[in-house]
Short mmCIF file of C-alpha atoms in Angstrom, two decimals:
data_model
loop_
_atom_site.label_atom_id
_atom_site.label_comp_id
_atom_site.label_asym_id
_atom_site.label_seq_id
_atom_site.Cartn_x
_atom_site.Cartn_y
_atom_site.Cartn_z
CA MET A 1 -29.94 15.87 14.15
CA THR A 2 -29.31 16.86 10.54
CA GLU A 3 -31.39 15.64 7.63
CA ARG A 4 -28.49 13.40 6.57
CA ASP A 5 -28.27 11.87 10.05
CA ALA A 6 -31.96 11.07 9.89
CA GLU A 7 -31.59 9.43 6.46
CA ILE A 8 -28.74 7.25 7.70
CA ARG A 9 -30.64 6.20 10.82
CA SER A 10 -33.68 5.33 8.74
CA PHE A 11 -31.53 3.32 6.30
CA LEU A 12 -29.91 1.39 9.14
CA ALA A 13 -33.25 0.71 10.79
CA ARG A 14 -34.69 -0.66 7.54
CA ASN A 15 -31.81 -3.10 7.44
CA GLY A 16 -32.03 -4.30 11.03
CA LEU A 17 -29.19 -2.16 12.33
CA ALA A 18 -31.01 0.51 14.32
CA GLY A 19 -28.89 -0.14 17.40
CA ALA A 20 -25.62 -0.87 15.65
CA ALA A 21 -22.45 0.52 17.16
CA ARG A 22 -21.02 3.05 14.71
CA THR A 23 -17.31 3.85 14.43
CA PRO A 24 -16.13 6.46 11.91
CA LEU A 25 -13.25 5.37 9.69
CA ALA A 26 -10.54 7.48 8.12
CA GLY A 27 -11.55 8.89 4.76
CA ASP A 28 -9.64 10.00 1.70
CA ALA A 29 -9.49 13.11 -0.44
CA SER A 30 -13.08 12.61 -1.62
CA SER A 31 -16.39 13.58 -0.02
CA ARG A 32 -17.23 9.95 0.83
CA ARG A 33 -17.55 8.87 4.47
CA TYR A 34 -17.25 5.40 5.97
CA GLU A 35 -18.33 3.88 9.29
CA ARG A 36 -17.78 0.42 10.75
CA LEU A 37 -21.01 -1.06 12.09
CA GLY A 38 -21.34 -3.76 14.71
CA THR A 39 -24.14 -6.15 13.70
CA PRO A 40 -26.41 -8.17 16.04
CA ASP A 41 -24.60 -11.42 15.15
CA GLY A 42 -21.25 -10.00 16.23
CA SER A 43 -19.87 -9.41 12.75
CA THR A 44 -19.19 -6.01 11.18
CA LEU A 45 -20.19 -4.17 8.03
CA ILE A 46 -19.09 -0.91 6.45
CA LEU A 47 -21.55 1.93 5.95
CA VAL A 48 -20.78 3.93 2.81
CA ASP A 49 -22.10 7.49 2.77
CA THR A 50 -21.60 9.40 -0.46
CA PRO A 51 -23.39 12.58 -1.52
CA VAL A 52 -22.86 11.80 -5.22
CA PRO A 53 -24.17 8.24 -5.78
CA ASP A 54 -24.22 8.56 -9.57
CA GLU A 55 -20.47 9.23 -9.52
CA ASP A 56 -19.47 6.94 -6.66
CA LEU A 57 -21.90 4.31 -5.46
CA LEU A 58 -23.49 3.14 -8.69
CA PRO A 59 -20.17 2.67 -10.54
CA PHE A 60 -18.66 0.98 -7.48
CA MET A 61 -21.47 -1.56 -7.40
CA ALA A 62 -21.39 -2.27 -11.14
CA ILE A 63 -17.60 -2.49 -11.41
CA GLY A 64 -17.39 -4.56 -8.23
CA GLU A 65 -19.82 -7.10 -9.62
CA ALA A 66 -17.71 -7.42 -12.76
CA LEU A 67 -14.47 -7.78 -10.79
CA ALA A 68 -16.00 -10.46 -8.58
CA GLY A 69 -17.12 -12.22 -11.75
CA ILE A 70 -13.50 -12.73 -12.84
CA GLY A 71 -12.42 -14.06 -9.45
CA LEU A 72 -11.06 -10.97 -7.71
CA SER A 73 -11.98 -9.95 -4.16
CA VAL A 74 -14.14 -6.87 -3.74
CA PRO A 75 -16.57 -5.93 -0.95
CA ALA A 76 -20.00 -7.46 -1.50
CA ILE A 77 -22.92 -5.04 -1.21
CA HIS A 78 -25.52 -6.23 1.31
CA ALA A 79 -27.99 -3.36 0.97
CA ALA A 80 -28.11 -0.04 -0.83
CA ASP A 81 -30.26 3.05 -1.16
CA THR A 82 -28.72 4.44 -4.33
CA GLY A 83 -31.06 7.40 -4.39
CA ARG A 84 -29.59 8.61 -1.11
CA GLY A 85 -26.04 7.39 -1.67
CA LEU A 86 -25.99 4.86 1.17
CA ALA A 87 -24.80 1.25 1.17
CA LEU A 88 -23.78 -1.57 3.47
CA GLN A 89 -20.79 -3.57 2.28
CA ASP A 90 -18.39 -6.24 3.49
CA ASP A 91 -15.85 -5.19 6.07
CA PHE A 92 -12.45 -6.27 4.77
CA GLY A 93 -10.85 -5.31 8.09
CA ASP A 94 -7.87 -3.09 8.75
CA GLU A 95 -5.01 -5.02 7.14
CA THR A 96 -4.28 -2.56 4.37
CA PHE A 97 -0.94 -3.17 2.76
CA THR A 98 0.08 0.23 4.14
CA ARG A 99 -0.54 -0.92 7.70
CA LEU A 100 1.12 -4.29 7.15
CA LEU A 101 4.22 -2.63 5.71
CA ALA A 102 4.39 -0.26 8.69
CA GLU A 103 4.23 -3.28 11.00
CA GLY A 104 7.17 -4.94 9.28
CA ALA A 105 5.55 -7.27 6.76
CA ASP A 106 7.66 -8.46 3.82
CA PRO A 107 7.29 -5.79 1.11
CA GLU A 108 8.16 -8.17 -1.71
CA ALA A 109 5.35 -10.58 -0.81
CA LEU A 110 2.75 -7.84 -0.61
CA TYR A 111 3.82 -6.08 -3.80
CA ALA A 112 3.97 -9.42 -5.60
CA LEU A 113 0.38 -10.14 -4.55
CA ALA A 114 -0.76 -6.69 -5.72
CA THR A 115 1.09 -7.16 -9.02
CA ASP A 116 -0.40 -10.62 -9.50
CA ALA A 117 -3.88 -9.18 -8.95
CA LEU A 118 -3.22 -6.78 -11.84
CA VAL A 119 -2.00 -9.67 -13.98
CA ALA A 120 -5.21 -11.58 -13.22
CA LEU A 121 -7.30 -8.52 -14.04
CA HIS A 122 -5.57 -7.86 -17.35
CA ARG A 123 -5.79 -11.53 -18.35
CA SER A 124 -9.46 -11.95 -17.54
CA TRP A 125 -11.25 -8.62 -18.05
CA PRO A 126 -13.78 -9.40 -20.78
CA VAL A 127 -13.51 -7.63 -24.11
CA GLY A 128 -16.29 -5.05 -24.29
CA GLU A 129 -17.02 -5.13 -20.55
CA SER A 130 -15.82 -1.57 -19.94
CA GLU A 131 -18.02 -0.34 -22.77
CA ARG A 132 -20.98 -2.30 -21.40
CA LEU A 133 -20.49 -0.63 -18.03
CA GLY A 134 -20.25 2.80 -19.66
CA LEU A 135 -16.81 3.48 -18.21
CA PRO A 136 -14.79 6.47 -19.35
CA VAL A 137 -12.03 5.79 -21.85
CA TYR A 138 -8.62 6.90 -20.60
CA ASP A 139 -7.12 7.80 -23.93
CA ALA A 140 -4.45 10.33 -24.85
CA ALA A 141 -6.93 13.21 -24.89
CA LEU A 142 -8.10 12.49 -21.36
CA PHE A 143 -4.57 12.09 -19.99
CA VAL A 144 -3.51 15.37 -21.61
CA GLU A 145 -6.56 17.02 -20.07
CA GLN A 146 -5.42 15.75 -16.66
CA THR A 147 -2.01 17.36 -17.08
CA MET A 148 -3.71 20.70 -17.64
CA LEU A 149 -4.69 20.72 -13.98
CA PHE A 150 -0.99 21.23 -13.29
CA ALA A 151 -0.90 24.15 -15.72
CA ASP A 152 -4.04 25.75 -14.32
CA VAL A 153 -3.67 25.10 -10.58
CA TYR A 154 -0.08 24.33 -9.66
CA VAL A 155 1.78 26.79 -11.89
CA PRO A 156 -0.22 29.90 -10.88
CA ALA A 157 0.14 28.99 -7.20
CA ALA A 158 3.88 28.36 -7.45
CA CYS A 159 4.80 31.13 -9.89
CA GLY A 160 2.40 33.81 -8.74
CA SER A 161 0.56 34.27 -12.04
CA PRO A 162 -1.29 32.19 -14.62
CA LEU A 163 0.43 30.92 -17.74
CA SER A 164 0.08 32.97 -20.90
CA ASP A 165 -2.12 31.45 -23.58
CA LYS A 166 1.01 30.70 -25.61
CA ASP A 167 2.82 28.91 -22.78
CA ARG A 168 -0.30 26.96 -21.80
CA SER A 169 -0.86 25.88 -25.40
CA GLU A 170 2.76 24.76 -25.68
CA PHE A 171 2.41 22.75 -22.45
CA GLU A 172 -0.62 20.96 -23.86
CA THR A 173 1.01 20.29 -27.25
CA LEU A 174 4.18 18.83 -25.72
CA TRP A 175 2.26 16.52 -23.44
CA ARG A 176 0.13 15.32 -26.32
CA ALA A 177 3.25 14.44 -28.29
CA VAL A 178 4.52 12.11 -25.55
CA VAL A 179 1.18 10.75 -24.31
CA GLU A 180 -0.19 9.55 -27.64
CA PRO A 181 2.53 6.89 -28.16
CA ALA A 182 2.18 5.84 -24.50
CA CYS A 183 -1.48 4.99 -25.07
CA ALA A 184 -0.91 2.92 -28.20
CA GLY A 185 -0.49 -0.45 -26.45
CA PRO A 186 -2.97 -2.90 -24.89
CA ALA A 187 -5.77 -1.59 -22.67
CA SER A 188 -7.95 -3.07 -19.93
CA LEU A 189 -9.89 -1.96 -16.88
CA LEU A 190 -7.93 0.86 -15.29
CA LEU A 191 -8.54 0.95 -11.53
CA ARG A 192 -6.92 4.40 -11.48
CA ASP A 193 -6.12 4.69 -7.77
CA TYR A 194 -4.25 1.44 -7.24
CA HIS A 195 -1.81 1.70 -4.33
CA VAL A 196 -1.15 0.05 -1.00
CA ASP A 197 -3.76 2.11 0.86
CA ASN A 198 -6.43 0.56 -1.36
CA VAL A 199 -5.45 -3.10 -1.13
CA LEU A 200 -6.11 -5.25 1.94
CA ARG A 201 -4.81 -8.72 2.79
CA LEU A 202 -7.58 -11.25 3.20
CA PRO A 203 -7.47 -14.86 4.47
CA ARG A 204 -8.10 -16.25 0.99
CA ASP A 205 -6.09 -18.19 -1.58
CA GLY A 206 -4.14 -16.85 -4.54
CA VAL A 207 -4.92 -13.42 -5.91
CA ARG A 208 -8.18 -13.47 -3.95
CA ALA A 209 -6.03 -12.66 -0.91
CA ALA A 210 -5.83 -9.11 -2.31
CA GLY A 211 -8.96 -7.22 -1.30
CA LEU A 212 -9.61 -4.38 -3.74
CA ILE A 213 -11.40 -1.18 -2.74
CA ASP A 214 -11.83 2.36 -4.10
CA PHE A 215 -12.37 1.55 -7.77
CA GLN A 216 -15.50 3.63 -8.37
CA ASN A 217 -13.54 5.99 -10.63
CA ALA A 218 -12.23 3.20 -12.83
CA GLY A 219 -12.12 3.47 -16.60
CA HIS A 220 -10.62 1.72 -19.59
CA GLY A 221 -7.07 2.52 -20.50
CA PRO A 222 -3.42 1.49 -20.88
CA VAL A 223 -2.39 -1.50 -18.78
CA ALA A 224 0.79 0.26 -17.61
CA TYR A 225 -1.10 2.90 -15.62
CA ASP A 226 -2.11 0.88 -12.56
CA LEU A 227 1.30 -0.74 -12.21
CA VAL A 228 3.05 2.63 -12.13
CA SER A 229 0.38 3.85 -9.69
CA LEU A 230 1.28 0.94 -7.39
CA LEU A 231 5.07 1.26 -7.69
CA GLU A 232 5.41 5.07 -7.75
CA ASP A 233 3.29 5.85 -4.73
CA ALA A 234 2.72 9.46 -3.72
CA ARG A 235 2.47 8.45 -0.07
CA ARG A 236 5.41 6.10 0.47
CA ASP A 237 8.81 5.28 -0.94
CA VAL A 238 9.20 2.02 -2.86
CA ALA A 239 12.73 0.65 -3.16
CA PRO A 240 13.91 0.88 -6.79
CA GLU A 241 15.01 -2.76 -6.84
CA LEU A 242 11.59 -3.86 -5.57
CA ALA A 243 9.81 -1.76 -8.19
CA GLU A 244 12.01 -3.20 -10.93
CA ALA A 245 11.33 -6.75 -9.71
CA MET A 246 7.58 -6.14 -9.93
CA VAL A 247 7.81 -4.70 -13.45
CA ALA A 248 9.79 -7.79 -14.46
CA ARG A 249 7.20 -10.00 -12.75
CA TYR A 250 4.37 -8.37 -14.68
CA LEU A 251 6.21 -8.57 -18.00
CA ALA A 252 7.04 -12.25 -17.41
CA ALA A 253 3.31 -12.92 -17.20
CA PHE A 254 2.78 -11.33 -20.64
CA PRO A 255 5.70 -12.47 -22.83
CA GLU A 256 3.91 -11.19 -25.92
CA LEU A 257 4.14 -7.59 -24.68
CA ASP A 258 6.73 -5.23 -26.14
CA ALA A 259 8.67 -4.73 -22.90
CA ALA A 260 10.45 -1.57 -24.02
CA ALA A 261 7.19 0.05 -25.15
CA PHE A 262 5.54 -0.96 -21.86
CA ARG A 263 8.32 0.69 -19.87
CA ARG A 264 8.03 3.86 -21.96
CA SER A 265 4.29 3.87 -21.32
CA MET A 266 4.92 3.51 -17.59
CA ALA A 267 7.30 6.47 -17.64
CA VAL A 268 4.93 8.80 -19.49
CA LEU A 269 1.79 7.77 -17.64
CA GLY A 270 3.67 7.99 -14.35
CA ALA A 271 4.65 11.55 -15.20
CA VAL A 272 1.03 12.38 -16.07
CA ARG A 273 -0.13 10.96 -12.76
CA HIS A 274 2.51 12.77 -10.71
CA ALA A 275 1.80 16.14 -12.36
CA ARG A 276 -1.90 15.73 -11.67
CA ILE A 277 -1.31 14.68 -8.05
CA LEU A 278 0.92 17.68 -7.41
CA ALA A 279 -1.86 19.94 -8.63
CA ILE A 280 -4.47 18.15 -6.51
CA PHE A 281 -2.34 18.38 -3.35
CA VAL A 282 -1.79 22.11 -3.88
CA ARG A 283 -5.47 22.69 -4.64
CA LEU A 284 -6.43 20.90 -1.42
CA ALA A 285 -3.87 22.93 0.54
CA LEU A 286 -5.25 26.19 -0.81
CA LYS A 287 -8.64 25.07 0.51
CA GLY A 288 -7.15 24.45 3.95
CA ARG A 289 -6.50 20.69 3.66
CA ARG A 290 -2.73 20.84 4.05
CA GLY A 291 -2.04 17.31 5.25
CA TYR A 292 -1.08 16.06 1.78
CA LEU A 293 1.74 18.60 1.45
CA VAL A 294 4.01 16.26 3.40
CA HIS A 295 4.16 14.18 0.21
CA LEU A 296 4.96 17.06 -2.15
CA GLY A 297 8.72 16.46 -2.15
CA ARG A 298 8.32 12.76 -2.91
CA VAL A 299 5.98 13.36 -5.81
CA TRP A 300 8.36 15.91 -7.27
CA ARG A 301 11.21 13.39 -7.02
CA LEU A 302 9.09 10.82 -8.83
CA LEU A 303 8.09 13.29 -11.53
CA GLU A 304 11.64 14.53 -12.09
CA SER A 305 12.88 10.95 -12.32
CA GLN A 306 10.48 10.35 -15.19
CA LEU A 307 11.21 13.70 -16.84
CA ALA A 308 14.86 12.65 -17.05
CA LYS A 309 13.95 9.81 -19.45
CA PRO A 310 14.31 10.33 -23.22
CA GLU A 311 10.64 9.77 -23.97
CA LEU A 312 9.75 12.79 -21.83
CA ALA A 313 12.46 15.15 -23.09
CA PRO A 314 10.03 17.62 -24.76
CA VAL A 315 8.01 18.03 -21.57
CA ALA A 316 11.16 18.19 -19.44
CA GLY A 317 12.34 21.12 -21.53
CA TRP A 318 9.13 23.02 -20.79
CA PHE A 319 9.52 22.38 -17.06
CA ALA A 320 13.12 23.59 -17.18
CA ARG A 321 12.04 26.87 -18.81
CA HIS A 322 8.98 27.62 -16.69
CA LEU A 323 9.57 26.20 -13.20
CA PRO A 324 12.71 27.71 -11.64
CA PRO A 325 14.06 26.92 -8.16
CA GLY A 326 11.50 27.64 -5.49
CA THR A 327 8.58 26.37 -7.52
CA ARG A 328 9.15 22.62 -7.22
CA ALA A 329 9.84 20.44 -4.19
CA ASP A 330 10.84 23.51 -2.17
CA PHE A 331 7.63 25.40 -2.97
CA VAL A 332 5.87 26.47 0.23
CA VAL A 333 2.13 26.68 -0.35
CA PRO A 334 0.85 29.82 1.36
CA GLU A 335 -1.55 29.53 4.27
CA THR A 336 -5.15 30.43 3.56
CA THR A 337 -7.70 32.00 5.86
#
């Protein structure tokens, strides 16, 4: 038994779950682990095991409390040992929107619910709450910094050599020119990883039927970011007409918004997100975690669709000059040993 195993067993015993049946659950790209626990009364809980509680568990608990306070559904925490990065939380079940879609559920109904949850969040998130929670501000500087992961990880892997200082500086300058206007509109809590894997359907009314998870990395930033995260999903195709209907649904809820500016913000922030995800997938592959490469072609299609828009013309020009055929969707990441 490892030291970590002993800590988990002790934590479970202190909370009356020494003999609980434990079933590992699928994880994500992080170092967090999850297990489903059978409790003595026949219900279930989720064990959260994270080695970095200051980055994961503590923000999750604080942000979750705030989200619950405005009427959204998040897993309640039943017990926690924050010093060791362990917690027991509600089990929202297995009905992720991803699973429901695979089983033939109506996509429009699910995406409408997810969009309405964002509307509720952006209407109700208290002014100053993100600052009170100490959340990072997702401003232009931070988004530009995220694009640099593409310059520093993806480009060397795909092109065989790092960028020159001049080319890297130009990449950064061009992104800054398009990102700054995209961040000029309204801001709210930014969940940051909002997609159908991270929303579950619950037997509750209204927007509370959307169970939200995986928001420990949330910050404060442009309201367009989470909607483009939902509708331009790295892991699954979303029909263009469905995506357009959801953008229209969101905008109808906020008639005071400048719709054209919002759409430009979605385009730029979507491109930022896709560039960063491409770099993350390649970085994981170079470390031996190659499962995400199946999505590389889709993410490139999403990125190139945004690069074709006028607001991203300066960045698109850089891509055209520096990423020739063989370095984009058809790039084969080499095996590592």
